[in-house]
mmCIF file of C-alpha atoms and ligand atoms in Angstrom:
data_model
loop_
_atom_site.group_PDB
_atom_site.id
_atom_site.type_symbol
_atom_site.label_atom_id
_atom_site.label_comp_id
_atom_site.label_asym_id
_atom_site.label_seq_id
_atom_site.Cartn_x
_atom_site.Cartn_y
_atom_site.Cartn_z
ATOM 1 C CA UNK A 1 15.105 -12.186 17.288
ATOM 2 C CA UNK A 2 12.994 -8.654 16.542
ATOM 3 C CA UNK A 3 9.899 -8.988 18.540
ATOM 4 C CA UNK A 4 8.864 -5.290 17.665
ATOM 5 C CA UNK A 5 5.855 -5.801 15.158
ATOM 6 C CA UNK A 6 6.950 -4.059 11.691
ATOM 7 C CA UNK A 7 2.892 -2.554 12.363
ATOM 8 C CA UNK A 8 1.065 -1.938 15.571
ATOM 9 C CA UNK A 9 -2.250 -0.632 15.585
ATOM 10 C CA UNK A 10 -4.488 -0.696 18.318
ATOM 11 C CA UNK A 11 -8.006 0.663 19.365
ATOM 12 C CA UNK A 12 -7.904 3.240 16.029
ATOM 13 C CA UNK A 13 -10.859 5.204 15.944
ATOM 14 C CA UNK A 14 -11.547 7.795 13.544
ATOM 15 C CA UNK A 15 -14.409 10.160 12.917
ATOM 16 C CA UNK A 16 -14.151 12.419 9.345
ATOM 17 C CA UNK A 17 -14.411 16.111 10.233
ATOM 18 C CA UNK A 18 -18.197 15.910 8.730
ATOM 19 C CA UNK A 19 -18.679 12.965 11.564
ATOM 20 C CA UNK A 20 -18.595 10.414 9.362
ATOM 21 C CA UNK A 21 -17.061 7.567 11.548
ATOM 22 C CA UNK A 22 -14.954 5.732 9.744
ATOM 23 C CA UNK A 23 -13.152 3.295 11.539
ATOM 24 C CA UNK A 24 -14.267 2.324 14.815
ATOM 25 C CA UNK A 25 -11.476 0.007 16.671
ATOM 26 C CA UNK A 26 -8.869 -1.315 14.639
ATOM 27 C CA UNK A 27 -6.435 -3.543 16.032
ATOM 28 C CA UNK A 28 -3.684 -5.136 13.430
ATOM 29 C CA UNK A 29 0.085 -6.331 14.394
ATOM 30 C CA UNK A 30 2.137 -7.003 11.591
ATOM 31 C CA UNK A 31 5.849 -9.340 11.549
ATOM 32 C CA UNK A 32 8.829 -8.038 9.939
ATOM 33 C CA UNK A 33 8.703 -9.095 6.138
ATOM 34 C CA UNK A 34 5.148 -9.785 6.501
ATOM 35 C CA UNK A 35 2.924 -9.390 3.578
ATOM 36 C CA UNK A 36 -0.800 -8.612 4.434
ATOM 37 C CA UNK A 37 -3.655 -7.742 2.014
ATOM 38 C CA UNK A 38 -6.693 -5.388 3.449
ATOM 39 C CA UNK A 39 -10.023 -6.319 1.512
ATOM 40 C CA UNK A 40 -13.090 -5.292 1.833
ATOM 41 C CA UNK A 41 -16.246 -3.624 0.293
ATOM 42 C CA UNK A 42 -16.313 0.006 -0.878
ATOM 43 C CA UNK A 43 -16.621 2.238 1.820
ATOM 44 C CA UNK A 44 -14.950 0.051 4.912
ATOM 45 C CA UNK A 45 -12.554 2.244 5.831
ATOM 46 C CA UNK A 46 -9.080 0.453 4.275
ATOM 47 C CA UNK A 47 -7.831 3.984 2.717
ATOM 48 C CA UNK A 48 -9.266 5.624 5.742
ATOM 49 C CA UNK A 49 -7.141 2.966 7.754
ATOM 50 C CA UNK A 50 -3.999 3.640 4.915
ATOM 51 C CA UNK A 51 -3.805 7.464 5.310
ATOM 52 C CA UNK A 52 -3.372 6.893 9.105
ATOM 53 C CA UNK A 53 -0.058 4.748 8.233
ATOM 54 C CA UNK A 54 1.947 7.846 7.631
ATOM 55 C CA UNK A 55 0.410 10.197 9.853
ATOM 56 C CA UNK A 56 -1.621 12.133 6.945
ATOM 57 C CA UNK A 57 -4.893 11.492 9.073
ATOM 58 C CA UNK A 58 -4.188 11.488 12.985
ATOM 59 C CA UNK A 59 -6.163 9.380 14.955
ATOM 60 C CA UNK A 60 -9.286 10.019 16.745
ATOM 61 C CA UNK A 61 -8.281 7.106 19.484
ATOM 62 C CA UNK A 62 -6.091 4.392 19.913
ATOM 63 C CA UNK A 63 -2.634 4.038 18.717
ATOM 64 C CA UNK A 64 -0.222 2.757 15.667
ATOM 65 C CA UNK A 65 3.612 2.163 16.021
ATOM 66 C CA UNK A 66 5.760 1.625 12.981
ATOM 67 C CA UNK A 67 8.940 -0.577 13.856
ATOM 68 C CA UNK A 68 8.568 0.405 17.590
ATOM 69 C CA UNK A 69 8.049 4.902 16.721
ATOM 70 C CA UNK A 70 4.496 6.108 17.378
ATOM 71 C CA UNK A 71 2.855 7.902 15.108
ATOM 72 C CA UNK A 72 2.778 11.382 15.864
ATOM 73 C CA UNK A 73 3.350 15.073 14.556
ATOM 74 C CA UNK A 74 6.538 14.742 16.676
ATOM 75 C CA UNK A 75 7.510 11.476 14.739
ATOM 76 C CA UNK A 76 6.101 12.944 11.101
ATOM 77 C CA UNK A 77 8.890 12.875 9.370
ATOM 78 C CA UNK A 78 10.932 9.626 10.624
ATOM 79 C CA UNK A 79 7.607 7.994 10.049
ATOM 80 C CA UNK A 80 7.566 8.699 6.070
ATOM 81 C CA UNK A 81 10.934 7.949 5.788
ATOM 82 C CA UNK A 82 9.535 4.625 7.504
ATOM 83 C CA UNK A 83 6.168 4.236 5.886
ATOM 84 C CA UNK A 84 6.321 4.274 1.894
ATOM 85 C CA UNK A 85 2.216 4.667 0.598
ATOM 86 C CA UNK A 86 1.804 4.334 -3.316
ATOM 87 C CA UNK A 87 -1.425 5.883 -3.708
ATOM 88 C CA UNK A 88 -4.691 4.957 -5.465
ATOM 89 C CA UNK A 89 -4.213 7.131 -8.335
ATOM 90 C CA UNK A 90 -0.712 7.707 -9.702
ATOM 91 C CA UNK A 91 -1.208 11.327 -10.282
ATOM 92 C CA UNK A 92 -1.676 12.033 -6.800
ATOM 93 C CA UNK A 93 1.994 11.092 -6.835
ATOM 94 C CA UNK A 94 3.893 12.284 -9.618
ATOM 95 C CA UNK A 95 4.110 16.144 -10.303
ATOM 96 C CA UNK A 96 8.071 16.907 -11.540
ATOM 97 C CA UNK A 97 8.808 17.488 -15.163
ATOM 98 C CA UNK A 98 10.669 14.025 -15.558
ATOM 99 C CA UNK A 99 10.701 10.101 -14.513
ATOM 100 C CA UNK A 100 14.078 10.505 -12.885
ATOM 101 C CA UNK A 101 12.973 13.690 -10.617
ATOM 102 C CA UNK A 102 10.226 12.443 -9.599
ATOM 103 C CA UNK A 103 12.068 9.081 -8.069
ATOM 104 C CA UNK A 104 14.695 11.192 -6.617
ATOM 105 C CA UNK A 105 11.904 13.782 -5.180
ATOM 106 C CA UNK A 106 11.537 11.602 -1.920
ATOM 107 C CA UNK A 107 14.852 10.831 -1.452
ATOM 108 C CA UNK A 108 16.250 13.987 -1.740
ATOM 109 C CA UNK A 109 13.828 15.148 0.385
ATOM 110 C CA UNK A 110 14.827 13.018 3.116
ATOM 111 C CA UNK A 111 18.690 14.731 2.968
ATOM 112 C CA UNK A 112 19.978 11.889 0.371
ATOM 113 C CA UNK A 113 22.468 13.379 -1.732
ATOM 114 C CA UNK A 114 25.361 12.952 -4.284
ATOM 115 C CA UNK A 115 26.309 9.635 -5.631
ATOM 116 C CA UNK A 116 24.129 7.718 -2.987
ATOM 117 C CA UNK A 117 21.062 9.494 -4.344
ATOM 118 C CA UNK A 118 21.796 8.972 -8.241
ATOM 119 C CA UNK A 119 22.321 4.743 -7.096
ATOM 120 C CA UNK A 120 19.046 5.009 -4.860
ATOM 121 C CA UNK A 121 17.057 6.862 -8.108
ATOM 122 C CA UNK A 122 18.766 4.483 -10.410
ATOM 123 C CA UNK A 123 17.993 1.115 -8.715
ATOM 124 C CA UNK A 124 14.740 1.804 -7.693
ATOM 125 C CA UNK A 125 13.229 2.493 -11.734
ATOM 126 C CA UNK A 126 15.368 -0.644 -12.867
ATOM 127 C CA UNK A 127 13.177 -2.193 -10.205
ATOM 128 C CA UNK A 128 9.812 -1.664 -11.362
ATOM 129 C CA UNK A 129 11.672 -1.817 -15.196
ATOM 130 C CA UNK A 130 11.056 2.459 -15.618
ATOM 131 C CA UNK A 131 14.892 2.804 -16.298
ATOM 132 C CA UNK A 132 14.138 3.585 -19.947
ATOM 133 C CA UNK A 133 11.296 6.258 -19.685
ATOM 134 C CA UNK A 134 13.575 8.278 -17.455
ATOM 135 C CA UNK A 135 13.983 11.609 -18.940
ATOM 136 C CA UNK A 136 10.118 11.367 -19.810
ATOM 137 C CA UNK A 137 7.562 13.869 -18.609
ATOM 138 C CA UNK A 138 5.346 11.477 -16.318
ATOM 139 C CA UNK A 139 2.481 12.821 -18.485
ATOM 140 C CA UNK A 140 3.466 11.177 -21.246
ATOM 141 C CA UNK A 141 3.209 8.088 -19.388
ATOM 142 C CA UNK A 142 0.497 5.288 -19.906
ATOM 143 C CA UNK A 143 -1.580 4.490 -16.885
ATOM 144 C CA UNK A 144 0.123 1.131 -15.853
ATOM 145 C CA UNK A 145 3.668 3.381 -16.579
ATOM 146 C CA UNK A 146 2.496 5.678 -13.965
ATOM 147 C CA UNK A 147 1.103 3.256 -11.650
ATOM 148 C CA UNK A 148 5.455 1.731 -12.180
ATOM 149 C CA UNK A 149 6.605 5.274 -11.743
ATOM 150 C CA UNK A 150 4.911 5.364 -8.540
ATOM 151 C CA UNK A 151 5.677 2.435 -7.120
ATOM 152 C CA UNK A 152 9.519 3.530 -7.870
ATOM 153 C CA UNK A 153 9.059 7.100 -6.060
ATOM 154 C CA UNK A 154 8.199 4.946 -2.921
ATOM 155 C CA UNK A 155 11.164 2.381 -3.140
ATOM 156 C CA UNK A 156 13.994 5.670 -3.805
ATOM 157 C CA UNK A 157 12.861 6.195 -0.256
ATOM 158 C CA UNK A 158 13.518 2.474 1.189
ATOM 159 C CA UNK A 159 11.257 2.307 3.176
ATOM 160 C CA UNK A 160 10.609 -0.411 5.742
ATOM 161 C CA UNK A 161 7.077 -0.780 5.173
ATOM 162 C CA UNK A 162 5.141 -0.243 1.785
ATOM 163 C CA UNK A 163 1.690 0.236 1.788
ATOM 164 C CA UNK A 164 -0.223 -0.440 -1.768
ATOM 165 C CA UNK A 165 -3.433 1.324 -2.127
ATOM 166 C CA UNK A 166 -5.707 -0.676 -5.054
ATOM 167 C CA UNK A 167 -2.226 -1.553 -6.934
ATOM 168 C CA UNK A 168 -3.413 -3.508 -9.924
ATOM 169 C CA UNK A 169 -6.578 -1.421 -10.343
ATOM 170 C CA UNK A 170 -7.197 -0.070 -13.989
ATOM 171 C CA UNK A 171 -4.411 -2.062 -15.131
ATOM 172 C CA UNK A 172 -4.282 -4.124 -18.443
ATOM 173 C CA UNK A 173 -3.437 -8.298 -17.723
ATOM 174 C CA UNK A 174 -0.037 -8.213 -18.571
ATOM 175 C CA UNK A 175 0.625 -4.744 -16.767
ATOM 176 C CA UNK A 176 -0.982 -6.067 -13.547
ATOM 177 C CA UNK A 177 1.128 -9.528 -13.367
ATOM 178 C CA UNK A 178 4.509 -7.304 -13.840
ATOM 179 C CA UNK A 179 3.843 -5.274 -11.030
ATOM 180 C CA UNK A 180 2.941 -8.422 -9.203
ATOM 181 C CA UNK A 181 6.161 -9.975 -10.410
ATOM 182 C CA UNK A 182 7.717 -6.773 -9.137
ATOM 183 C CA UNK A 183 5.739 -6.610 -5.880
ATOM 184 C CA UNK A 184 6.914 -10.438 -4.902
ATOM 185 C CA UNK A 185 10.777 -9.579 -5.796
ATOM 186 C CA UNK A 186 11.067 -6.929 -3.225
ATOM 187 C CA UNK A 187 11.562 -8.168 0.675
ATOM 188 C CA UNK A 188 9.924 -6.214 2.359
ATOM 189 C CA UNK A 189 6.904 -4.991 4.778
ATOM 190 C CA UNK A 190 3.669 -4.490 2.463
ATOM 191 C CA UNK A 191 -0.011 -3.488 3.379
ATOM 192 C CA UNK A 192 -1.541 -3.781 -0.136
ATOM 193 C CA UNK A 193 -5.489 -2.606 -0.109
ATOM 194 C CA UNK A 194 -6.765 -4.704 -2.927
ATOM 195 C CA UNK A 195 -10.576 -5.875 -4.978
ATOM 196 C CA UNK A 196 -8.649 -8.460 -6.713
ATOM 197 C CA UNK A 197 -8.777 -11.401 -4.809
ATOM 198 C CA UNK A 198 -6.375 -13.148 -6.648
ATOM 199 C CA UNK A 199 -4.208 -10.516 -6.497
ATOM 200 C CA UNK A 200 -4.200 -10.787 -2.855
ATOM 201 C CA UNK A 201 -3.994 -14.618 -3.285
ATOM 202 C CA UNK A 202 -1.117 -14.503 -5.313
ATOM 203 C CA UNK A 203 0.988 -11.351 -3.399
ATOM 204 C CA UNK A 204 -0.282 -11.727 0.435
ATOM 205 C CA UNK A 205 -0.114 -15.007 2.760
ATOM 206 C CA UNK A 206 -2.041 -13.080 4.918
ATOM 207 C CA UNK A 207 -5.390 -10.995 4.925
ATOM 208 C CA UNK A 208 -7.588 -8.916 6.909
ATOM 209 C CA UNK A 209 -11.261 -8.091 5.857
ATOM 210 C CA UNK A 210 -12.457 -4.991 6.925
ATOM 211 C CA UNK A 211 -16.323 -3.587 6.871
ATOM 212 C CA UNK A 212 -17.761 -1.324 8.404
ATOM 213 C CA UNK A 213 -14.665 0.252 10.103
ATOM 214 C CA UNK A 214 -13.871 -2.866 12.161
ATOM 215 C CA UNK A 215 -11.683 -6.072 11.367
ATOM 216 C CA UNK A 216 -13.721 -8.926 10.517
ATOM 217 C CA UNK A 217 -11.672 -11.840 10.022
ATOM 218 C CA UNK A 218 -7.819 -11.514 9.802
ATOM 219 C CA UNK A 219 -6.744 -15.246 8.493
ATOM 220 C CA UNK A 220 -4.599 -16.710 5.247
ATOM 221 C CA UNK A 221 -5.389 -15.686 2.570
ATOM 222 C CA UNK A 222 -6.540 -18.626 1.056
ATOM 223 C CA UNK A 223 -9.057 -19.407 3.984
ATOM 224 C CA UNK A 224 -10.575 -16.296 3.791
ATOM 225 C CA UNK A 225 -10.765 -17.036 -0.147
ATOM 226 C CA UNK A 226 -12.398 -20.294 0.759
ATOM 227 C CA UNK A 227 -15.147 -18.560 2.812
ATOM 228 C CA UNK A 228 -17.595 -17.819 0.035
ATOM 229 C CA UNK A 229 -20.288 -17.074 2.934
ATOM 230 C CA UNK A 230 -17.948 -14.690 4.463
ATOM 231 C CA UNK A 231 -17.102 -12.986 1.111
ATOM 232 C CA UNK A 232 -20.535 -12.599 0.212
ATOM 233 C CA UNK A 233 -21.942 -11.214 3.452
ATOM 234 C CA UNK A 234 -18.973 -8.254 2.648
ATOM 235 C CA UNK A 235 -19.883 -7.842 -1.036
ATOM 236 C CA UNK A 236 -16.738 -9.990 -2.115
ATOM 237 C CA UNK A 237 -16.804 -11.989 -5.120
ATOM 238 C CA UNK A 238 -14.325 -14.048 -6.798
ATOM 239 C CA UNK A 239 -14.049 -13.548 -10.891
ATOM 240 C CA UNK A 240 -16.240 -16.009 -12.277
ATOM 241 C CA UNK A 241 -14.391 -19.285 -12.641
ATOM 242 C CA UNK A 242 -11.877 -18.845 -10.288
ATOM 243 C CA UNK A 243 -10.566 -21.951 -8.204
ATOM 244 C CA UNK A 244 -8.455 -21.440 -5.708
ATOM 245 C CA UNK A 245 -5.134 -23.402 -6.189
HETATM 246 N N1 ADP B 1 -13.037 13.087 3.423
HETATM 247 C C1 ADP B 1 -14.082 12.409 3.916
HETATM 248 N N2 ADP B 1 -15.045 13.036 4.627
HETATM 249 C C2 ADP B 1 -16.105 12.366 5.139
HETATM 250 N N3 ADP B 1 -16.282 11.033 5.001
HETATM 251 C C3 ADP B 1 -15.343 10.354 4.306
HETATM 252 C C4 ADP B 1 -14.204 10.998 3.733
HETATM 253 N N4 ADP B 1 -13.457 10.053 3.097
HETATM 254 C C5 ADP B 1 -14.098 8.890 3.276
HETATM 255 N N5 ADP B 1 -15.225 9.050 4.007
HETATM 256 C C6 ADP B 1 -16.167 8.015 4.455
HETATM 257 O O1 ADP B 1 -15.472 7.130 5.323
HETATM 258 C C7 ADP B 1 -15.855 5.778 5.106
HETATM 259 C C8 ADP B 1 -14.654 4.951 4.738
HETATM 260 O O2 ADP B 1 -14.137 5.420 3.495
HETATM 261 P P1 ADP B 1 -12.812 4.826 2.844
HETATM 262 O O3 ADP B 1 -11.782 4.679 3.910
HETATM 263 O O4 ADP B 1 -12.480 5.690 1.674
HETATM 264 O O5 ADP B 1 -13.311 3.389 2.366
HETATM 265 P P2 ADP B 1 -12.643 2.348 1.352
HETATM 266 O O6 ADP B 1 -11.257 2.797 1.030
HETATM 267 O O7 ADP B 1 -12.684 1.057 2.096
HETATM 268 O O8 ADP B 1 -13.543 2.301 0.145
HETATM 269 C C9 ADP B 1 -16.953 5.844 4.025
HETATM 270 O O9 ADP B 1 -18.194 5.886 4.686
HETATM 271 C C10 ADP B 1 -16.658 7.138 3.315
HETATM 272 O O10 ADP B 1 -17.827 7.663 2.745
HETATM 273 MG MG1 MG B 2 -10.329 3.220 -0.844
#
């Protein structure tokens, strides 16, 4: 067996340029094939926590390891190879003229080429069901599109871990149970920041809470669900007649 956590992250500390501390001693391991939800009110610290995944914040203390490879300038590239982040907001992601550049960006990027490049493009839109739109301009796109679009830029890269920031956010019902339906076909790592409880229910056996820049409880899902004291002291709320299965 792999004992090498998928994750390490220990003693991260980070201050914002402005001094704004932000995080202030996270500690997370995560298994191979693990999926984990972050929660947490606005202003915690999960994208803070997120952007130090693939290196684009460095941090102010402590370390993070992603399948056994430190984080470092060094390690940059290896590490995004390793480390697939589908942003907040799609736009931050997508900038080529088409669907089908876009998905190939990363992977070509990364020295994929030829026929293994066209398979990796192709299999990663049928994925996220994008095949169809892909000789469209991304701006043409609906939001929840986009939000697919993005989602398939990451995957071209095959990535060990994926790391979901908000992923059903702004997204209409039926939108936001495809890409869950999506999300649970695909074995792999996954760090998915989330406000929708259920979401997190429904994707994530596992969750940590984080407020104020620290890990507060780090449990099942469903416990932490449970805990309507512990949601409410971190200005969590279930939608209003929610039961948990
Ligand atoms: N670029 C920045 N400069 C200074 N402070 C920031 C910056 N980005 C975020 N922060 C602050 O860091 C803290 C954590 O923010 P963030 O990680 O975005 O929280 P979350 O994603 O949980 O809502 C907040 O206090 C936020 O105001
Ligand atoms: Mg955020």
């Amino acid at each position: 067996m792999d004992l090498t956590p998928a994750l390490l992250v220990e003693g991260l500390a980070y201050a914002y340029p402005d001094g704004t501390q932000a995080l202030f001693g996270i500690d997370l391991h995560v298994e191979p094939g693990e999926r984990v939800a972050v929660l947490g009110p606005n202003g915690a610290g999960k994208t803070t926590l997120v952007m130090h995944l693939n290196g684009v914040l460095q941090a102010g203390a402590g370390r993070i390891e992603v399948a056994g490879l430190p984080v470092t300038k060094q390690n940059l590239k290896e590490i995004r190879r390793r480390v697939g982040v589908v942003f907040q907001d799609p736009d931050d992601q997508l900038f080529m003229p088409t669907v089908r550049e876009d998905v190939a960006f990363g992977p070509a990027n990364f020295g994929v080429t030829g026929e293994a490049l066209e398979t990796a493009v192709t299999s990663a839109m049928a994925a996220v069901g994008v095949r169809d739109l892909e000789s469209k301009s991304p701006l043409h796109l609906s939001f929840g599109q986009r939000r697919r679009v993005a989602v398939a830029t990451v995957l071209a890269c095959d990535p060990e871990i994926m790391v979901l920031d908000e992923p059903s956010a702004n997204l209409e019902p039926i939108a936001r149970r495809e890409l869950a339906e999506v999300l649970l076909s695909l074995d792999r790592t996954m760090l998915m920041v989330t406000h929708d409880l259920p979401y997190a229910l429904q994707l994530c056996p596992r969750s940590i809470l984080i407020d104020g820049g620290v890990i507060v409880a780090d449990r099942p899902t469903e416990k932490i669900l449970a805990d309507t004291q512990l949601l409410a002291q971190h200005r969590l709320e279930l939608p209003y007649g929610f039961k948990i299965p």
